[in-house]
PDB file of C-alpha atoms and ligand atoms in Angstrom:
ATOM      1  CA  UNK A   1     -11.535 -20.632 -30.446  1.00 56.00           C
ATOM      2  CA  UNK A   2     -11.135 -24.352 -29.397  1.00 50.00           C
ATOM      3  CA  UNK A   3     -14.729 -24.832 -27.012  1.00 55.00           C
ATOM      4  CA  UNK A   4     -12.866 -27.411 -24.634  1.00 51.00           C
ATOM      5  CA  UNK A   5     -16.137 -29.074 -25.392  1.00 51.00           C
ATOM      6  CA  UNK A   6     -17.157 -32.472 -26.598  1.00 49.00           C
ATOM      7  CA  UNK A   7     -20.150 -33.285 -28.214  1.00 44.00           C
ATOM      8  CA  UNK A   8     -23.425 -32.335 -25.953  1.00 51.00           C
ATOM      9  CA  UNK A   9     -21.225 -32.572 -22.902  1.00 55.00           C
ATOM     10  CA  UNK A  10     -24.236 -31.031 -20.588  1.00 63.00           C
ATOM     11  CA  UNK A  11     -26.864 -33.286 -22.157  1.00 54.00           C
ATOM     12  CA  UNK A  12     -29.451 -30.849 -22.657  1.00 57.00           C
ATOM     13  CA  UNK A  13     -31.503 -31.479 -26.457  1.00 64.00           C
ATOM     14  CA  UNK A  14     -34.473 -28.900 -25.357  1.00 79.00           C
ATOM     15  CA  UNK A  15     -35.002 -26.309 -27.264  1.00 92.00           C
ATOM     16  CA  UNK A  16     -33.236 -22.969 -26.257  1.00 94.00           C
ATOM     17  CA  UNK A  17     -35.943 -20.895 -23.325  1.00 96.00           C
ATOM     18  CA  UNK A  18     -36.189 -19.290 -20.996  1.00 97.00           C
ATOM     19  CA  UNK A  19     -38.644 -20.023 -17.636  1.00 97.00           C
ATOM     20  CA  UNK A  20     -40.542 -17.772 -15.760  1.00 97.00           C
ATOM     21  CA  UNK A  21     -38.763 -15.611 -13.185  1.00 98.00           C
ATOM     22  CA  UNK A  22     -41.749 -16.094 -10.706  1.00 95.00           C
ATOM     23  CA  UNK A  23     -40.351 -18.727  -8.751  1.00 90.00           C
ATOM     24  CA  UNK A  24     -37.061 -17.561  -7.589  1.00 96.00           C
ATOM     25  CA  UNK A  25     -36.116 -17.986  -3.930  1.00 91.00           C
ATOM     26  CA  UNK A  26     -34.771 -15.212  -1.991  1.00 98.00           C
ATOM     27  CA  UNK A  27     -32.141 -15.767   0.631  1.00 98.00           C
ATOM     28  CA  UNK A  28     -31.053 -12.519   2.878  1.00 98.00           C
ATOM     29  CA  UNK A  29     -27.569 -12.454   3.406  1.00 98.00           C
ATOM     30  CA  UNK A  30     -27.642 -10.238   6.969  1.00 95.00           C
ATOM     31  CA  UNK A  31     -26.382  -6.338   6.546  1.00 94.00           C
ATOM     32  CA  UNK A  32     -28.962  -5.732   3.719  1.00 97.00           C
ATOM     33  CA  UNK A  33     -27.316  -8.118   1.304  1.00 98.00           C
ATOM     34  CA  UNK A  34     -29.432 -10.868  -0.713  1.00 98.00           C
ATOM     35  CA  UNK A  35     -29.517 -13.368  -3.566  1.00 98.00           C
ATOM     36  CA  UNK A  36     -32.195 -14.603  -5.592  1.00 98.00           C
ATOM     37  CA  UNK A  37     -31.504 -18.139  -6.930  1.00 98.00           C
ATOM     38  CA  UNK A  38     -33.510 -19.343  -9.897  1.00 98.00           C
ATOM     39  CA  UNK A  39     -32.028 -23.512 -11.022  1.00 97.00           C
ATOM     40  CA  UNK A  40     -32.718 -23.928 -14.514  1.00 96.00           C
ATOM     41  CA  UNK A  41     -33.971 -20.844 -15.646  1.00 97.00           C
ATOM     42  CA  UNK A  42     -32.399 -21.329 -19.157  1.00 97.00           C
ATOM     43  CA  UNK A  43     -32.965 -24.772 -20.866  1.00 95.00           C
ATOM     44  CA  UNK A  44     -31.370 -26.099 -23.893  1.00 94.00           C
ATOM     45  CA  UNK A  45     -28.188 -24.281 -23.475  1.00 93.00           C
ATOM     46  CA  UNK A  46     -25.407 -26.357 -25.470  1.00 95.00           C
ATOM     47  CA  UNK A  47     -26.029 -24.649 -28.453  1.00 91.00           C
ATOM     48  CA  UNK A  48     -25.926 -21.200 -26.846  1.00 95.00           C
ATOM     49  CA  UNK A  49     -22.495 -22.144 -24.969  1.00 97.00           C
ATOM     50  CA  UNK A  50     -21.093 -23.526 -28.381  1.00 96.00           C
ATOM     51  CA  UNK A  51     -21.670 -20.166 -29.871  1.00 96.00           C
ATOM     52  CA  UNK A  52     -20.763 -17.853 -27.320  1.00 98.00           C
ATOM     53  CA  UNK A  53     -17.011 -20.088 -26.674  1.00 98.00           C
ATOM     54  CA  UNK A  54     -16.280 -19.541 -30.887  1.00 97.00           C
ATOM     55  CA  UNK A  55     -17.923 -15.608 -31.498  1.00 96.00           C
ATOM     56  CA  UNK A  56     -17.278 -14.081 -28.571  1.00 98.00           C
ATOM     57  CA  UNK A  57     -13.771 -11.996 -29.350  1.00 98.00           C
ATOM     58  CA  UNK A  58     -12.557 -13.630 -25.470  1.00 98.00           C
ATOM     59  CA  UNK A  59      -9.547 -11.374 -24.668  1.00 96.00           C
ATOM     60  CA  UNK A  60      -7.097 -12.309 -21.623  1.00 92.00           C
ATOM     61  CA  UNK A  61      -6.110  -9.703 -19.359  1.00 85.00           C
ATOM     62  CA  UNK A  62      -3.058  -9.443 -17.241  1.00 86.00           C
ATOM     63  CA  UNK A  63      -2.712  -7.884 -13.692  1.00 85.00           C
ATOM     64  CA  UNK A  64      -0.261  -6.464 -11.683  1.00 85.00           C
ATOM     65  CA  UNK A  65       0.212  -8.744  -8.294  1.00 80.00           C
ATOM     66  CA  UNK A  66       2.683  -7.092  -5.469  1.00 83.00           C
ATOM     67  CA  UNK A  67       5.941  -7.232  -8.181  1.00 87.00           C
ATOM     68  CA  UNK A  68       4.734  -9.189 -10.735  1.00 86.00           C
ATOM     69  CA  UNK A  69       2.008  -9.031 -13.703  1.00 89.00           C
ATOM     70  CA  UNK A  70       0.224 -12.073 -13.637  1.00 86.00           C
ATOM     71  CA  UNK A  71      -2.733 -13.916 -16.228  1.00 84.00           C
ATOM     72  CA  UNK A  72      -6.119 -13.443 -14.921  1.00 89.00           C
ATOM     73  CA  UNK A  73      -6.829 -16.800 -14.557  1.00 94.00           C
ATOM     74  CA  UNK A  74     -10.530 -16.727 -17.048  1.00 97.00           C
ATOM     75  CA  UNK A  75     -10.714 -15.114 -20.719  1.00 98.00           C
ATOM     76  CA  UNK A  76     -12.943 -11.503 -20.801  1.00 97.00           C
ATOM     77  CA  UNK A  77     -15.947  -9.668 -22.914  1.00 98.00           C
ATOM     78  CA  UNK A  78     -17.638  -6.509 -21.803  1.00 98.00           C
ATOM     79  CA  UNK A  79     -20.590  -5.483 -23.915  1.00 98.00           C
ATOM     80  CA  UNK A  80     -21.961  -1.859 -23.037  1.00 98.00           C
ATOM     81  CA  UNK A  81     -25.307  -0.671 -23.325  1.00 97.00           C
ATOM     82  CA  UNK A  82     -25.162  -0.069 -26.925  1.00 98.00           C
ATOM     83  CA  UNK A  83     -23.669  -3.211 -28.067  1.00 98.00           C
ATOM     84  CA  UNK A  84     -25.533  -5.807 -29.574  1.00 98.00           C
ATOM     85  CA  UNK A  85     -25.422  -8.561 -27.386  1.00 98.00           C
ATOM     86  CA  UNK A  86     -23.443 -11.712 -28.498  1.00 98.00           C
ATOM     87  CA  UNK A  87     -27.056 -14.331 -28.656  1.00 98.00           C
ATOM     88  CA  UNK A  88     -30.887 -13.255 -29.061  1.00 97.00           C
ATOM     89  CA  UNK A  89     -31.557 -15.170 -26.009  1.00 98.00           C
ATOM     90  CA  UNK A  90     -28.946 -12.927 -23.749  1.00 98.00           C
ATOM     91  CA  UNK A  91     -30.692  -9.809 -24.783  1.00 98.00           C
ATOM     92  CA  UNK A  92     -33.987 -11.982 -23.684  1.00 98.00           C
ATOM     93  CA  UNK A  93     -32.597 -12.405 -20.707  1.00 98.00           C
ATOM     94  CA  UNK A  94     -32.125  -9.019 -19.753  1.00 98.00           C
ATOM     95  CA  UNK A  95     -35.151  -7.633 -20.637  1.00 98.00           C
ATOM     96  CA  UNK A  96     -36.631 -10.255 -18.997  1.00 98.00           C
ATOM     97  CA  UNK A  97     -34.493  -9.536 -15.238  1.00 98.00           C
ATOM     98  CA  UNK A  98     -35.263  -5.440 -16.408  1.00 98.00           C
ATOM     99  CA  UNK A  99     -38.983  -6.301 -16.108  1.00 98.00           C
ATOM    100  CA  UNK A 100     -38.720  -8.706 -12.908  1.00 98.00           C
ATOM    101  CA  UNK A 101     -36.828  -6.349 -10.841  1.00 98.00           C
ATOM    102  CA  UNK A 102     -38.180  -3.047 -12.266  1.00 98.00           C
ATOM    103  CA  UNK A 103     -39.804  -1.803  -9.004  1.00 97.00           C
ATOM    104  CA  UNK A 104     -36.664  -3.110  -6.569  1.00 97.00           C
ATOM    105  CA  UNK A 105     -34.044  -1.822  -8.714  1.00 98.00           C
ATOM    106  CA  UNK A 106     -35.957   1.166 -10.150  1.00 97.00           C
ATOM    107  CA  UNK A 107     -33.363   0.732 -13.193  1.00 98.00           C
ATOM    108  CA  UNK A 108     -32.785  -1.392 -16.239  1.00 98.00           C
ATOM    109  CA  UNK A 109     -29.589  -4.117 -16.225  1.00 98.00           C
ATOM    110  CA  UNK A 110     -27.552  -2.596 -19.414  1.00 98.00           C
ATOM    111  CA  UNK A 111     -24.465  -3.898 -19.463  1.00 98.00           C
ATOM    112  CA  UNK A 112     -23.174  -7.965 -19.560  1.00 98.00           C
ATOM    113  CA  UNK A 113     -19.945  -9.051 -19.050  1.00 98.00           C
ATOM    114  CA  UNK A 114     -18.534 -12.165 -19.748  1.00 98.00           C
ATOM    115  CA  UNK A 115     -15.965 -14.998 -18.366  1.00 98.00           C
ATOM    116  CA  UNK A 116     -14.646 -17.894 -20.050  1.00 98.00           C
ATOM    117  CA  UNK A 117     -13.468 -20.526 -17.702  1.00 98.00           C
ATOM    118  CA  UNK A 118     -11.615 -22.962 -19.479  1.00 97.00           C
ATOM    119  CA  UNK A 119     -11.045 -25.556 -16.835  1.00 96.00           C
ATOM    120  CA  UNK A 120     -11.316 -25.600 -13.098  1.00 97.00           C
ATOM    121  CA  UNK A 121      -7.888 -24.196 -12.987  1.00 95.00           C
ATOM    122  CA  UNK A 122      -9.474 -20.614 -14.153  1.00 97.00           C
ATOM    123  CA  UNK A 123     -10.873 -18.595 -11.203  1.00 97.00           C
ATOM    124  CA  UNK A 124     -12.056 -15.354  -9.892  1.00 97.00           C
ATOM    125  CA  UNK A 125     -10.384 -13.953  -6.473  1.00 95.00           C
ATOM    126  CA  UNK A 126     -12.605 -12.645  -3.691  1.00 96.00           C
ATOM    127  CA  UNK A 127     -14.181  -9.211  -4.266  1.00 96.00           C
ATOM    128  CA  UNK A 128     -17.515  -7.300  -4.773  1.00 97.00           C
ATOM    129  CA  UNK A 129     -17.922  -5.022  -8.113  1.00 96.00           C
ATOM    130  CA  UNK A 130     -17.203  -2.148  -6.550  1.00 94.00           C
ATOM    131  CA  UNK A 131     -15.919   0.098  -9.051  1.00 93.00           C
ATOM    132  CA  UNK A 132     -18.327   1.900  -9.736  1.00 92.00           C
ATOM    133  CA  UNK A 133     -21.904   2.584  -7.818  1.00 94.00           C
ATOM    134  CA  UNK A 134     -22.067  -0.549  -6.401  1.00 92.00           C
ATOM    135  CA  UNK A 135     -19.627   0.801  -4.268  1.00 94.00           C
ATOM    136  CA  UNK A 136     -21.784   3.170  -2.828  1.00 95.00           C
ATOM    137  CA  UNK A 137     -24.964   2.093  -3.592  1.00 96.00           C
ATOM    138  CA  UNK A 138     -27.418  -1.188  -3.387  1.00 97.00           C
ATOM    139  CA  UNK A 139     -27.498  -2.852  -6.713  1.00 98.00           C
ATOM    140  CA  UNK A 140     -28.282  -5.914  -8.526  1.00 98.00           C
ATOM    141  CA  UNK A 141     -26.331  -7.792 -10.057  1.00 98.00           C
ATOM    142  CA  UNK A 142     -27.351 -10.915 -11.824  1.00 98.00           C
ATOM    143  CA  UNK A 143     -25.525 -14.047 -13.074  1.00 98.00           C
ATOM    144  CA  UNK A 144     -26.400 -16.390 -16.086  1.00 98.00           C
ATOM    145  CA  UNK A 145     -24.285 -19.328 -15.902  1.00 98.00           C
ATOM    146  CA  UNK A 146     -23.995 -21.579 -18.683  1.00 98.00           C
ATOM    147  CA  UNK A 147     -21.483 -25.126 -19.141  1.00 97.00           C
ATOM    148  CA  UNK A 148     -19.992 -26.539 -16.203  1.00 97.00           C
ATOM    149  CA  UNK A 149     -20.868 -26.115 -12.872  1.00 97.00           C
ATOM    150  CA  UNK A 150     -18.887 -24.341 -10.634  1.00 97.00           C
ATOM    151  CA  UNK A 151     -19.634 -23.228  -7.311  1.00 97.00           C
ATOM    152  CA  UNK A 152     -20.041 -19.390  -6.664  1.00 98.00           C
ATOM    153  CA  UNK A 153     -18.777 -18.945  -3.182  1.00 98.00           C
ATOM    154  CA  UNK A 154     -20.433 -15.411  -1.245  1.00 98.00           C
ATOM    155  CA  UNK A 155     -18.482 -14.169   2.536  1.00 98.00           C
ATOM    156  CA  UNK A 156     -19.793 -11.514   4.380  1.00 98.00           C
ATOM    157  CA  UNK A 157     -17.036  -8.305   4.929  1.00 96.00           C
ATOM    158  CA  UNK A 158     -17.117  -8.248   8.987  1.00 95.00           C
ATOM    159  CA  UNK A 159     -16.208 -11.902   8.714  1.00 96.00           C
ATOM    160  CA  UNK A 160     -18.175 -15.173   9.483  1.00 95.00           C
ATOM    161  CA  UNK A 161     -19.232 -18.347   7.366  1.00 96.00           C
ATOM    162  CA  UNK A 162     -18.786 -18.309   3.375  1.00 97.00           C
ATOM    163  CA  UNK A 163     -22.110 -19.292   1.529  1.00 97.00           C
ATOM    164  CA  UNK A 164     -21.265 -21.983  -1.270  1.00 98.00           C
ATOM    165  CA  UNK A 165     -24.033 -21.734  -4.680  1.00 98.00           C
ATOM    166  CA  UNK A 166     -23.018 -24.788  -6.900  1.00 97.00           C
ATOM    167  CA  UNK A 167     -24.012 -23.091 -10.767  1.00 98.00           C
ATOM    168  CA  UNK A 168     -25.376 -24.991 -13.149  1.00 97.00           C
ATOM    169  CA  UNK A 169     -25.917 -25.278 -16.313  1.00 96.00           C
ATOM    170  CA  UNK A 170     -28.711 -21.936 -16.908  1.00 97.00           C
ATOM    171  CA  UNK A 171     -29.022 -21.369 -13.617  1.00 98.00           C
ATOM    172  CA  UNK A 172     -29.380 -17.666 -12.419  1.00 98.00           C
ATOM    173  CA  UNK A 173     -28.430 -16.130  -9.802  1.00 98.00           C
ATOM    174  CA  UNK A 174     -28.879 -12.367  -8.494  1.00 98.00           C
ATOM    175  CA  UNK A 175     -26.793 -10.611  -5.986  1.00 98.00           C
ATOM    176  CA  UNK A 176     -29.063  -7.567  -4.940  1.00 98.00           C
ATOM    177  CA  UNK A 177     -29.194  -4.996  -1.989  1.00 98.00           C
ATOM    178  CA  UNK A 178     -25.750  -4.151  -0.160  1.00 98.00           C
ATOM    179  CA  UNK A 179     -24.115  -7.179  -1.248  1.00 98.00           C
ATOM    180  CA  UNK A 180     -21.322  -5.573  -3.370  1.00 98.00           C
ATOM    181  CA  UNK A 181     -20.615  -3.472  -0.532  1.00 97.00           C
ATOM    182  CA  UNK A 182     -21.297  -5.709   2.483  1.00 98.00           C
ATOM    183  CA  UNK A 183     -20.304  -9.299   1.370  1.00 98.00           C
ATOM    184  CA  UNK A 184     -17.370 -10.394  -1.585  1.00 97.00           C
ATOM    185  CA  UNK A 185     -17.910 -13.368  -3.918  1.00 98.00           C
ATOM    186  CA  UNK A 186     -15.477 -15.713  -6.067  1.00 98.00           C
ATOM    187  CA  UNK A 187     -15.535 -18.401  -8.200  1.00 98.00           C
ATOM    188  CA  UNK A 188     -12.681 -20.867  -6.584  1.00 97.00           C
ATOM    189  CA  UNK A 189     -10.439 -23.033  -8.430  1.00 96.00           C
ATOM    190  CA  UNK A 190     -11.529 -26.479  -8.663  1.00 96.00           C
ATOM    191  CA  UNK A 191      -9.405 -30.064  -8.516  1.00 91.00           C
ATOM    192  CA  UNK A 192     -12.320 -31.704  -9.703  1.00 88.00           C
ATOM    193  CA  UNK A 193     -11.819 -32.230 -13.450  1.00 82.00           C
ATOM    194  CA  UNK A 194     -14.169 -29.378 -14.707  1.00 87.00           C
ATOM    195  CA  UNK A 195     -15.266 -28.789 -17.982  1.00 95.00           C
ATOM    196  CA  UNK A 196     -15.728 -25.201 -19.330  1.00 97.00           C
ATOM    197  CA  UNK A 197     -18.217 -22.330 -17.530  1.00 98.00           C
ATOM    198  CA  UNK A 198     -19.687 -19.269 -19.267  1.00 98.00           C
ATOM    199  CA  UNK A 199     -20.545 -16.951 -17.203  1.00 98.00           C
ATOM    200  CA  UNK A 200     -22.741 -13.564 -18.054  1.00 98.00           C
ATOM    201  CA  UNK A 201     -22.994 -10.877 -15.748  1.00 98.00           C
ATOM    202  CA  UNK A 202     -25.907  -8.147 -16.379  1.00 98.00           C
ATOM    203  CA  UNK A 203     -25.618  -5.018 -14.592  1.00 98.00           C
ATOM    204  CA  UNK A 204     -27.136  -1.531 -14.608  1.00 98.00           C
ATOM    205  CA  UNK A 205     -25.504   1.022 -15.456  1.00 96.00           C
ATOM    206  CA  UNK A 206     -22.675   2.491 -13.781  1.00 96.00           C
ATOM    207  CA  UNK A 207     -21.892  -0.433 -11.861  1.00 95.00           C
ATOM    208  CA  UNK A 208     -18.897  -2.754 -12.644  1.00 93.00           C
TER     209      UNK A 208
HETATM  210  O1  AKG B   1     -18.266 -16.276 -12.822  1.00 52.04           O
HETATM  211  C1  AKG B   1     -19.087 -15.767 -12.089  1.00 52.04           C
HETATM  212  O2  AKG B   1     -20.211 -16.221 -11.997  1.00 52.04           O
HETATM  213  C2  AKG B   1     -18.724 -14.553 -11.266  1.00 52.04           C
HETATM  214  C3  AKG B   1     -17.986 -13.526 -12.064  1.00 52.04           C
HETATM  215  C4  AKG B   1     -17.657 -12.312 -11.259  1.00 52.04           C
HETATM  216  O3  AKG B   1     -17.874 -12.251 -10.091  1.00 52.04           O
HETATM  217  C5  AKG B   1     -17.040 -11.166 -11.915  1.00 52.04           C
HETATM  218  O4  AKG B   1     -16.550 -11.289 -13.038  1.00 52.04           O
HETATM  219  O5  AKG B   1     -17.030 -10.081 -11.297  1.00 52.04           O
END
């Protein structure tokens, strides 16, 4: 597919690694919820966007909406636990979060999904992944964010202030405790003239 992308639009020549996951900050959320932020954690990531926007098989998805079926605004890929992830450095990644959180979460992160936003017109609506244990259950779930940044917006359920996490170019972040349950998050549309956003979402098992 067409990468929307020109040239080393995110200006990073490293070489493709990952950082240690010792120095990620913790904020707590209230009502059990947290996130662990971590700026940076991948460097050299042009090359790994470039190949995820062309191999990746993307797929769009519609929805129903009140009367209508409607275009989820962002193109889709699910890999389960036995797929092959789509880059060396995503299966990396996981082991690497599997390891980190092994004594919180008690559980390995198996599954990633993945968004394409094209442009800042391409979204994600309020909600927590709640479909499956999350609903019931604390959880992790963490975000690798690769190509433009967009800001990852987190409100708690019994109301109050949104918390706003701009996303960088392989920053993580990590949504852990009650948060699917007790806050929602979304990725707004933007006016600002965005370029494209990869996101990967790994998750344990169960949880979607
Ligand atoms: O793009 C993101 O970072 C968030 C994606 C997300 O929340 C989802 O697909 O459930």
């Amino acid at each position: 597919m067409a990468t929307h992308l020109q040239g080393s639009l995110f200006d990073q020549t490293d070489a493709l690694r990952l950082g240690p996951l010792d120095g990620i900050g913790r904020t707590e959320l209230g009502s059990g919820a947290w996130i662990d932020v971590l700026p940076g954690w991948l460097s050299g990531a042009d090359a790994l966007f470039e190949q995820l926007a062309a191999d990746v098989p993307w797929h769009a998805e519609r929805r129903q909406m009140y009367d209508n079926v409607v275009d989820v605004p962002r193109l889709l890929a699910f890999y389960g636990a036995a797929d092959p992830l789509p880059h060396p450095v995503l299966t990396e990644a996981r082991t690497a979060l599997t390891r980190h959180y092994a004594d919180e979460l008690g559980e390995p992160f198996t599954t990633a999904g993945l968004c394409y936003y094209r442009d800042g017109r391409d979204s994600v609506a309020w909600h927590g992944d709640r479909i499956g244990r999350g609903a019931r259950e604390d959880t992790m779930v963490a975000i690798l964010s690769v190509g433009a940044p967009r800001d990852l917006l987190l409100r708690p359920l019994r109301g109050g202030p949104s918390v706003r996490r701009p996303l960088g170019h392989g920053d993580l972040i990590v949504m852990g405790g009650s948060c699917q349950r007790t806050w929602e998050h979304c990725v707004p549309k933007t006016a600002r003239a965005a370029g494209p956003r990869i996101s990967v979402q790994f998750r344990p098992q169960g949880v979607r």
